[in-house]
Amino acid sequence: MPKPSKPAASNAPLPSPTVMKLQILGAVFVPMALVGVWLHRQGFW
């Protein structure tokens, strides 16, 4: 019986802590900035 192969993603190296921090920052800050710009254009501020 053949062994099940591992998914390709499990063999990928983990990103560095700096890359992970930048990804989290981009996932949080960019949408907040876009909402802020949109609210400013709507006359909220």
Short mmCIF file of N, CA and C in Angstrom, two decimals:
data_model
loop_
_atom_site.label_atom_id
_atom_site.label_comp_id
_atom_site.label_asym_id
_atom_site.label_seq_id
_atom_site.Cartn_x
_atom_site.Cartn_y
_atom_site.Cartn_z
N MET A 1 0.84 -1.17 0.00
CA MET A 1 0.00 0.00 0.00
C MET A 1 0.89 1.25 0.00
N PRO A 2 0.66 2.19 -0.94
CA PRO A 2 1.55 3.37 -1.01
C PRO A 2 1.28 4.32 0.16
N LYS A 3 2.36 4.98 0.57
CA LYS A 3 2.24 5.95 1.66
C LYS A 3 1.55 7.22 1.13
N PRO A 4 0.67 7.82 1.92
CA PRO A 4 0.06 9.07 1.47
C PRO A 4 1.11 10.17 1.42
N SER A 5 1.08 10.94 0.36
CA SER A 5 2.07 12.02 0.23
C SER A 5 1.62 13.24 1.02
N LYS A 6 2.61 13.98 1.50
CA LYS A 6 2.32 15.20 2.25
C LYS A 6 1.92 16.31 1.28
N PRO A 7 1.07 17.22 1.73
CA PRO A 7 0.76 18.37 0.87
C PRO A 7 2.01 19.22 0.63
N ALA A 8 2.07 19.87 -0.50
CA ALA A 8 3.26 20.65 -0.86
C ALA A 8 3.48 21.81 0.11
N ALA A 9 2.41 22.35 0.68
CA ALA A 9 2.55 23.50 1.57
C ALA A 9 3.30 23.14 2.85
N SER A 10 3.20 21.89 3.28
CA SER A 10 3.87 21.52 4.53
C SER A 10 5.38 21.48 4.37
N ASN A 11 5.87 21.35 3.14
CA ASN A 11 7.30 21.32 2.90
C ASN A 11 7.88 22.73 2.72
N ALA A 12 7.02 23.74 2.62
CA ALA A 12 7.50 25.10 2.42
C ALA A 12 8.13 25.62 3.71
N PRO A 13 9.21 26.39 3.58
CA PRO A 13 9.82 26.95 4.79
C PRO A 13 8.92 28.03 5.39
N LEU A 14 8.99 28.16 6.71
CA LEU A 14 8.18 29.17 7.39
C LEU A 14 8.74 30.56 7.08
N PRO A 15 7.85 31.55 6.88
CA PRO A 15 8.36 32.90 6.63
C PRO A 15 9.04 33.46 7.87
N SER A 16 9.93 34.39 7.64
CA SER A 16 10.66 34.98 8.77
C SER A 16 9.71 35.81 9.63
N PRO A 17 10.07 36.05 10.88
CA PRO A 17 9.20 36.85 11.77
C PRO A 17 8.91 38.24 11.21
N THR A 18 9.87 38.83 10.51
CA THR A 18 9.64 40.16 9.93
C THR A 18 8.56 40.10 8.86
N VAL A 19 8.60 39.07 8.03
CA VAL A 19 7.59 38.93 6.98
C VAL A 19 6.23 38.71 7.61
N MET A 20 6.16 37.91 8.66
CA MET A 20 4.88 37.66 9.32
C MET A 20 4.33 38.95 9.94
N LYS A 21 5.20 39.75 10.55
CA LYS A 21 4.74 41.00 11.14
C LYS A 21 4.22 41.95 10.07
N LEU A 22 4.91 42.02 8.92
CA LEU A 22 4.46 42.88 7.84
C LEU A 22 3.13 42.40 7.27
N GLN A 23 2.93 41.10 7.20
CA GLN A 23 1.65 40.57 6.70
C GLN A 23 0.52 40.92 7.66
N ILE A 24 0.77 40.80 8.95
CA ILE A 24 -0.26 41.14 9.94
C ILE A 24 -0.55 42.65 9.87
N LEU A 25 0.51 43.45 9.78
CA LEU A 25 0.34 44.90 9.68
C LEU A 25 -0.47 45.26 8.44
N GLY A 26 -0.16 44.63 7.32
CA GLY A 26 -0.90 44.90 6.09
C GLY A 26 -2.35 44.46 6.18
N ALA A 27 -2.61 43.36 6.87
CA ALA A 27 -3.98 42.86 6.99
C ALA A 27 -4.81 43.72 7.93
N VAL A 28 -4.16 44.45 8.85
CA VAL A 28 -4.89 45.27 9.82
C VAL A 28 -4.90 46.75 9.40
N PHE A 29 -3.73 47.27 9.05
CA PHE A 29 -3.60 48.71 8.82
C PHE A 29 -4.20 49.15 7.49
N VAL A 30 -3.97 48.40 6.43
CA VAL A 30 -4.44 48.82 5.11
C VAL A 30 -5.96 48.94 5.06
N PRO A 31 -6.74 47.93 5.52
CA PRO A 31 -8.20 48.12 5.51
C PRO A 31 -8.66 49.28 6.39
N MET A 32 -7.99 49.47 7.55
CA MET A 32 -8.37 50.59 8.41
C MET A 32 -8.09 51.92 7.72
N ALA A 33 -6.98 52.03 7.03
CA ALA A 33 -6.65 53.26 6.32
C ALA A 33 -7.65 53.52 5.19
N LEU A 34 -8.03 52.48 4.48
CA LEU A 34 -9.01 52.64 3.40
C LEU A 34 -10.36 53.07 3.94
N VAL A 35 -10.78 52.50 5.05
CA VAL A 35 -12.05 52.92 5.67
C VAL A 35 -11.95 54.36 6.14
N GLY A 36 -10.81 54.76 6.69
CA GLY A 36 -10.62 56.14 7.13
C GLY A 36 -10.70 57.12 5.97
N VAL A 37 -10.07 56.78 4.86
CA VAL A 37 -10.13 57.64 3.67
C VAL A 37 -11.56 57.72 3.15
N TRP A 38 -12.25 56.59 3.12
CA TRP A 38 -13.63 56.57 2.64
C TRP A 38 -14.53 57.42 3.54
N LEU A 39 -14.37 57.28 4.86
CA LEU A 39 -15.17 58.08 5.78
C LEU A 39 -14.87 59.57 5.64
N HIS A 40 -13.60 59.90 5.41
CA HIS A 40 -13.24 61.30 5.21
C HIS A 40 -13.91 61.86 3.96
N ARG A 41 -13.96 61.09 2.90
CA ARG A 41 -14.61 61.54 1.67
C ARG A 41 -16.12 61.67 1.84
N GLN A 42 -16.68 60.89 2.75
CA GLN A 42 -18.12 60.97 2.99
C GLN A 42 -18.46 62.14 3.90
N GLY A 43 -17.48 62.84 4.41
CA GLY A 43 -17.72 63.98 5.29
C GLY A 43 -17.87 63.59 6.74
N PHE A 44 -17.39 62.41 7.11
CA PHE A 44 -17.51 61.97 8.51
C PHE A 44 -16.63 62.81 9.43
N TRP A 45 -15.44 63.20 8.92
CA TRP A 45 -14.54 64.01 9.73
C TRP A 45 -14.46 65.42 9.14
#
